[in-house]
CSV table of C-alpha atoms in Angstrom, one decimal:
chain,number,residue,atom,x,y,z
A,1,MET,CA,-26.1,6.4,-33.7
A,2,ALA,CA,-23.5,4.1,-35.3
A,3,ALA,CA,-21.1,3.5,-32.5
A,4,LEU,CA,-20.5,3.8,-28.8
A,5,SER,CA,-16.8,4.8,-29.1
A,6,PRO,CA,-15.7,7.8,-31.1
A,7,GLU,CA,-13.0,7.7,-33.8
A,8,LEU,CA,-11.5,11.1,-33.0
A,9,THR,CA,-12.0,13.4,-30.0
A,10,PHE,CA,-11.4,17.1,-29.9
A,11,GLU,CA,-11.7,19.7,-27.1
A,12,ALA,CA,-12.9,23.3,-27.4
A,13,GLN,CA,-10.5,25.9,-26.0
A,14,SER,CA,-13.2,28.4,-25.2
A,15,SER,CA,-17.0,28.6,-24.8
A,16,PHE,CA,-19.2,29.0,-27.9
A,17,GLY,CA,-22.8,29.0,-29.2
A,18,PRO,CA,-25.5,29.1,-29.9
A,19,GLY,CA,-25.5,30.3,-33.5
A,20,ASN,CA,-24.6,29.3,-37.0
A,21,GLY,CA,-21.1,29.5,-38.6
A,22,ILE,CA,-19.4,29.6,-35.2
A,23,THR,CA,-15.5,29.5,-35.2
A,24,VAL,CA,-14.0,27.4,-32.4
A,25,ASP,CA,-10.4,26.8,-31.5
A,26,VAL,CA,-9.9,23.1,-30.7
A,27,SER,CA,-7.1,20.8,-29.6
A,28,GLY,CA,-6.8,17.5,-31.5
A,29,PRO,CA,-5.8,16.1,-34.9
A,30,THR,CA,-7.7,18.4,-37.2
A,31,ALA,CA,-5.6,17.3,-40.2
A,32,MET,CA,-7.6,14.1,-40.1
A,33,LEU,CA,-10.9,16.0,-40.7
A,34,GLN,CA,-12.7,16.9,-43.9
A,35,VAL,CA,-15.1,19.7,-44.6
A,36,GLY,CA,-18.6,18.2,-44.1
A,37,ASP,CA,-17.7,15.9,-41.3
A,38,CYS,CA,-20.1,15.9,-38.4
A,39,VAL,CA,-19.2,16.0,-34.7
A,40,VAL,CA,-21.2,15.3,-31.5
A,41,LEU,CA,-20.9,18.0,-28.9
A,42,ASP,CA,-20.9,17.3,-25.1
A,43,ARG,CA,-22.0,13.7,-25.4
A,44,ALA,CA,-21.7,13.1,-21.7
A,45,ASN,CA,-24.3,15.8,-20.9
A,46,GLU,CA,-27.8,14.8,-22.0
A,47,ASP,CA,-29.0,18.3,-21.7
A,48,LEU,CA,-26.4,19.7,-24.1
A,49,VAL,CA,-25.6,16.9,-26.5
A,50,GLU,CA,-26.1,17.7,-30.1
A,51,ALA,CA,-24.7,16.9,-33.6
A,52,VAL,CA,-23.4,19.6,-36.0
A,53,GLN,CA,-21.5,19.8,-39.2
A,54,ILE,CA,-18.0,21.2,-39.8
A,55,THR,CA,-18.4,23.8,-42.6
A,56,SER,CA,-14.8,25.0,-42.6
A,57,ILE,CA,-11.3,24.0,-41.3
A,58,ASN,CA,-8.4,26.5,-40.8
A,59,GLY,CA,-5.6,24.9,-38.8
A,60,GLN,CA,-6.9,24.3,-35.3
A,61,GLN,CA,-10.0,26.4,-36.0
A,62,LEU,CA,-13.2,24.7,-36.9
A,63,THR,CA,-16.4,26.4,-38.1
A,64,LEU,CA,-19.5,24.7,-36.9
A,65,GLY,CA,-22.9,25.2,-38.4
A,66,THR,CA,-25.5,23.9,-40.9
A,67,THR,CA,-26.7,24.5,-44.4
A,68,ALA,CA,-30.1,23.0,-43.8
A,69,ALA,CA,-33.0,25.3,-44.9
A,70,ASN,CA,-35.2,24.4,-41.9
A,71,VAL,CA,-32.7,24.6,-39.0
A,72,PRO,CA,-32.1,28.2,-37.8
A,73,ASN,CA,-28.9,27.5,-35.8
A,74,GLY,CA,-26.2,25.0,-36.4
A,75,VAL,CA,-25.2,25.0,-32.7
A,76,MET,CA,-28.4,25.1,-30.7
A,77,PHE,CA,-26.9,25.3,-27.1
A,78,GLU,CA,-24.2,27.2,-25.3
A,79,HIS,CA,-21.1,25.0,-24.6
A,80,ALA,CA,-18.4,25.8,-22.1
A,81,ALA,CA,-14.6,25.6,-22.7
A,82,GLY,CA,-13.5,22.0,-22.6
A,83,CYS,CA,-16.6,20.8,-24.6
A,84,THR,CA,-15.8,17.5,-26.3
A,85,MET,CA,-16.3,17.1,-30.0
A,86,GLU,CA,-16.4,13.5,-31.2
A,87,THR,CA,-16.5,12.0,-34.7
A,88,GLY,CA,-17.5,8.5,-35.8
A,89,LEU,CA,-20.7,8.4,-33.7
A,90,LEU,CA,-23.1,9.0,-36.6
A,91,ILE,CA,-24.0,6.7,-39.4
A,92,THR,CA,-21.9,7.7,-42.4
A,93,GLU,CA,-22.6,6.3,-45.9
A,94,LYS,CA,-21.0,7.0,-49.3
A,95,ARG,CA,-23.2,6.5,-52.3
A,96,TYR,CA,-22.6,6.9,-56.1
A,97,LEU,CA,-25.5,8.6,-57.8
A,98,PRO,CA,-27.1,6.9,-60.8
A,99,LYS,CA,-26.5,8.7,-64.1
A,100,ASN,CA,-28.5,11.9,-64.3
A,101,ARG,CA,-30.5,11.1,-61.2
A,102,SER,CA,-30.7,12.8,-57.8
A,103,GLU,CA,-32.1,10.1,-55.5
A,104,ILE,CA,-30.2,7.7,-53.2
A,105,SER,CA,-31.4,5.1,-50.8
A,106,LEU,CA,-29.9,5.0,-47.3
A,107,ALA,CA,-29.3,1.6,-45.6
A,108,LYS,CA,-30.6,2.3,-42.1
A,109,VAL,CA,-34.3,3.1,-41.6
A,110,PRO,CA,-36.3,4.9,-40.3
A,111,VAL,CA,-34.2,8.0,-40.9
A,112,ALA,CA,-34.5,10.3,-37.9
A,113,ARG,CA,-32.3,13.2,-39.2
A,114,ILE,CA,-29.6,13.8,-41.7
A,115,VAL,CA,-27.1,16.0,-39.9
A,116,GLY,CA,-24.8,16.7,-42.9
A,117,GLY,CA,-24.2,15.9,-46.5
A,118,THR,CA,-21.4,16.4,-48.9
A,119,GLY,CA,-21.0,15.7,-52.6
A,120,ARG,CA,-18.5,16.0,-55.4
A,121,TYR,CA,-18.2,15.7,-59.1
A,122,GLY,CA,-16.4,13.1,-61.1
A,123,TYR,CA,-16.5,11.5,-64.6
A,124,GLY,CA,-18.2,8.3,-65.8
A,125,ARG,CA,-16.4,5.3,-67.0
A,126,ARG,CA,-15.6,4.4,-70.6
A,127,GLY,CA,-18.5,5.3,-72.8
A,128,ASP,CA,-20.3,7.4,-70.2
A,129,GLN,CA,-17.6,10.0,-70.1
A,130,ALA,CA,-18.7,12.0,-73.1
A,131,SER,CA,-22.3,12.3,-71.9
A,132,TYR,CA,-21.8,12.7,-68.2
A,133,ASN,CA,-23.1,15.5,-66.0
A,134,THR,CA,-20.3,17.8,-67.0
A,135,ASP,CA,-18.3,17.4,-70.2
A,136,ASN,CA,-14.5,16.8,-70.6
A,137,PHE,CA,-13.6,20.2,-71.9
A,138,ASN,CA,-14.3,22.7,-69.2
A,139,LEU,CA,-12.6,24.3,-66.1
A,140,LEU,CA,-13.6,21.3,-64.0
A,141,ALA,CA,-11.7,18.9,-66.3
A,142,SER,CA,-8.6,21.1,-66.0
A,143,LEU,CA,-8.8,21.2,-62.2
A,144,MET,CA,-9.2,17.4,-62.0
A,145,LYS,CA,-6.4,16.8,-64.4
A,146,PHE,CA,-3.8,19.0,-62.5
A,147,GLY,CA,-5.4,19.6,-59.1
A,148,GLY,CA,-5.9,16.1,-57.7
A,149,PRO,CA,-9.3,14.5,-56.7
A,150,PRO,CA,-12.4,16.7,-56.8
A,151,ALA,CA,-13.3,18.6,-53.7
A,152,TRP,CA,-16.2,17.7,-51.5
A,153,GLU,CA,-18.9,20.5,-51.1
A,154,ILE,CA,-21.7,20.7,-48.6
A,155,TRP,CA,-25.3,20.4,-49.7
A,156,PRO,CA,-28.5,21.2,-47.6
A,157,ALA,CA,-29.1,17.8,-46.1
A,158,ASN,CA,-32.0,18.1,-43.7
A,159,THR,CA,-34.7,19.5,-45.9
A,160,ALA,CA,-37.8,17.6,-44.8
A,161,ALA,CA,-39.4,17.5,-48.2
A,162,GLY,CA,-36.4,15.6,-49.6
A,163,ILE,CA,-36.3,12.7,-47.1
A,164,GLU,CA,-38.6,9.7,-47.0
A,165,ALA,CA,-37.9,8.5,-43.4
A,166,GLU,CA,-39.5,5.0,-43.8
A,167,THR,CA,-37.9,4.0,-47.0
A,168,GLY,CA,-34.6,5.8,-46.7
A,169,GLN,CA,-34.9,7.6,-50.0
A,170,VAL,CA,-33.2,11.0,-50.1
A,171,TRP,CA,-33.4,13.7,-52.8
A,172,VAL,CA,-30.0,15.3,-53.3
A,173,PRO,CA,-30.0,18.8,-54.8
A,174,ALA,CA,-27.7,19.8,-57.6
A,175,GLY,CA,-24.4,21.3,-56.7
A,176,ILE,CA,-22.5,24.4,-57.6
A,177,MET,CA,-22.1,23.3,-61.3
A,178,LEU,CA,-25.9,23.1,-61.5
A,179,ALA,CA,-25.5,19.3,-62.2
A,180,TYR,CA,-26.1,16.3,-60.0
A,181,TYR,CA,-23.2,15.0,-58.0
A,182,SER,CA,-21.3,11.9,-59.0
A,183,GLU,CA,-21.0,10.7,-55.4
A,184,ILE,CA,-22.2,11.9,-52.0
A,185,LYS,CA,-21.6,11.2,-48.3
A,186,ALA,CA,-24.5,11.4,-45.9
A,187,ARG,CA,-24.1,11.5,-42.1
A,188,TYR,CA,-27.3,10.7,-40.3
A,189,VAL,CA,-29.1,9.2,-37.3
A,190,ALA,CA,-31.7,6.4,-37.8
A,191,GLY,CA,-33.8,4.1,-35.6
A,192,PHE,CA,-36.9,4.1,-33.4
A,193,GLN,CA,-37.5,6.2,-30.3
A,194,TYR,CA,-38.2,4.1,-27.2
A,195,SER,CA,-41.8,5.3,-27.2
A,196,ASN,CA,-42.6,3.9,-30.6
A,197,LEU,CA,-40.3,0.8,-30.7
A,198,PRO,CA,-42.4,-2.0,-32.4
A,199,SER,CA,-43.6,-4.6,-30.0
A,200,VAL,CA,-42.4,-7.4,-32.2
A,201,VAL,CA,-38.8,-6.1,-31.8
A,202,LYS,CA,-39.2,-6.0,-28.1
A,203,MET,CA,-40.4,-9.6,-28.1
A,204,ALA,CA,-37.5,-10.7,-30.2
A,205,CYS,CA,-35.1,-9.0,-27.9
A,206,ALA,CA,-36.8,-10.6,-24.9
A,207,GLN,CA,-36.4,-14.0,-26.4
A,208,ILE,CA,-32.7,-13.4,-26.8
A,209,ILE,CA,-32.3,-12.1,-23.3
A,210,THR,CA,-34.2,-15.1,-21.9
A,211,SER,CA,-31.8,-17.5,-23.8
A,212,LEU,CA,-28.8,-15.7,-22.4
A,213,ALA,CA,-30.2,-15.6,-18.9
A,214,ALA,CA,-31.2,-19.3,-18.8
A,215,LEU,CA,-28.1,-20.7,-20.4
A,216,PRO,CA,-25.2,-18.3,-20.0
A,217,PRO,CA,-23.2,-18.0,-22.1
A,218,LEU,CA,-25.1,-20.4,-24.4
A,219,GLY,CA,-28.6,-20.2,-25.8
A,220,ASN,CA,-30.6,-21.9,-28.5
A,221,VAL,CA,-29.4,-25.3,-27.3
A,222,ARG,CA,-31.1,-28.4,-28.6
A,223,MET,CA,-29.3,-31.1,-26.6
A,224,TYR,CA,-26.8,-31.5,-23.7
A,225,GLN,CA,-24.9,-34.8,-23.4
A,226,ALA,CA,-23.1,-35.5,-20.1
A,227,GLY,CA,-21.1,-38.6,-21.2
A,228,ASP,CA,-18.5,-37.6,-23.7
A,229,THR,CA,-19.7,-34.0,-23.1
A,230,LYS,CA,-21.6,-32.7,-26.0
A,231,ILE,CA,-23.7,-29.5,-26.6
A,232,GLU,CA,-25.8,-29.2,-29.7
A,233,GLN,CA,-27.6,-26.0,-30.8
A,234,PHE,CA,-30.5,-25.5,-33.1
A,235,THR,CA,-28.5,-22.9,-35.1
A,236,ALA,CA,-25.0,-21.4,-34.9
A,237,SER,CA,-26.2,-18.3,-33.0
A,238,LEU,CA,-28.9,-17.1,-30.7
A,239,PHE,CA,-31.0,-15.9,-33.7
A,240,GLY,CA,-33.3,-18.8,-34.2
A,241,GLU,CA,-35.8,-19.0,-37.1
A,242,ASP,CA,-38.6,-17.4,-35.0
A,243,VAL,CA,-36.5,-14.5,-34.0
A,244,LYS,CA,-35.4,-14.0,-37.6
A,245,ALA,CA,-39.0,-14.0,-38.7
A,246,MET,CA,-39.9,-11.3,-36.1
A,247,LEU,CA,-37.0,-9.1,-37.3
A,248,GLY,CA,-37.5,-9.8,-41.0
A,249,PRO,CA,-39.9,-6.9,-41.7
A,250,TYR,CA,-37.3,-4.4,-40.4
A,251,ALA,CA,-34.4,-5.7,-42.5
A,252,ARG,CA,-33.3,-4.0,-45.7
A,253,GLY,CA,-31.7,-5.6,-48.7
A,254,CYS,CA,-31.6,-9.3,-49.6
A,255,SER,CA,-34.7,-11.1,-48.4
A,256,HIS,CA,-32.8,-14.0,-46.7
A,257,GLU,CA,-30.2,-11.9,-45.0
A,258,PHE,CA,-30.3,-9.3,-42.2
A,259,VAL,CA,-28.9,-5.8,-41.8
A,260,TYR,CA,-27.7,-4.2,-38.6
A,261,LEU,CA,-30.5,-3.5,-36.1
A,262,SER,CA,-30.2,-1.9,-32.7
A,263,ALA,CA,-33.0,-2.0,-30.1
A,264,HIS,CA,-33.6,-1.7,-26.4
A,265,CYS,CA,-36.0,-4.2,-24.8
A,266,ASP,CA,-38.8,-3.1,-22.5
A,267,GLY,CA,-37.8,-5.0,-19.4
A,268,GLN,CA,-41.1,-4.3,-17.5
A,269,SER,CA,-43.3,-5.8,-20.2
A,270,THR,CA,-41.2,-9.0,-20.4
A,271,GLY,CA,-40.7,-9.6,-16.7
A,272,LEU,CA,-36.9,-9.2,-17.0
A,273,GLY,CA,-36.6,-6.0,-14.9
A,274,PRO,CA,-36.8,-2.3,-15.8
A,275,HIS,CA,-33.2,-2.1,-17.0
A,276,ALA,CA,-33.1,-5.2,-19.2
A,277,ARG,CA,-31.8,-4.4,-22.7
A,278,VAL,CA,-30.2,-6.1,-25.6
A,279,HIS,CA,-28.0,-4.9,-28.5
A,280,VAL,CA,-29.1,-6.8,-31.6
A,281,GLY,CA,-26.5,-6.9,-34.3
A,282,LEU,CA,-27.5,-8.3,-37.7
A,283,GLN,CA,-25.2,-7.7,-40.6
A,284,ARG,CA,-26.1,-8.4,-44.3
A,285,ARG,CA,-23.6,-10.7,-45.9
A,286,GLY,CA,-21.0,-8.8,-47.9
A,287,THR,CA,-21.5,-5.4,-46.2
A,288,GLY,CA,-18.5,-5.7,-43.9
């Protein structure tokens, strides 16, 4: 997931599920939601936790479900009254589609599951406007002129044939106008399961843990000087060149920068105890 703390939290007023297209009365700031947003249900209960998409909003009523072709129920489990619904825990990315193309590349890989996707139409810039997916002289143009920004619509996001898990390539189907969207939002989960976490990632995490344990709160230190106290490190962080080299194959984007990576270390194989773990954060420059 993308975060440990939710952005918004809602609470169900009655029990619901399982099923698709289920309407639930909730308490919370529903005005801050959009159709297509995804929520995590009952996160504190590992037997019931699941992620679903909001397909409709009517006041304090939310309709939960899925449009994915290969998932029978949007809500898979039965949830009691008081069930928490939290946003901001999934990875959310907004992408502009290339002209007349239906593929995008997600930043975090491997892609485990796309929970929900939305798209909307817009117009190209300058010389592209006359030859864009939809022309300037139709009902859509009138709605955009007088009705504000185009509305987001939901597309079937979890079709297995349209997702390349290792590369992050996703095929986005055409929308209601039978033309490709101008921009889309994808909400998804990415990463490795503990059972198949690459050994080199475990080793890199172990080295970072060892540095933190040996020299708290400092690591990667090249020199200590007692007189006129001085501490000199090899680099400005715990990520030395060897650790960067280990994590390099799992980075996306520019070859000399790193993207965000989250991993748990196998404490037993490193001698650091069964509960040893590290949260590795690597952010590509310019991505915020």
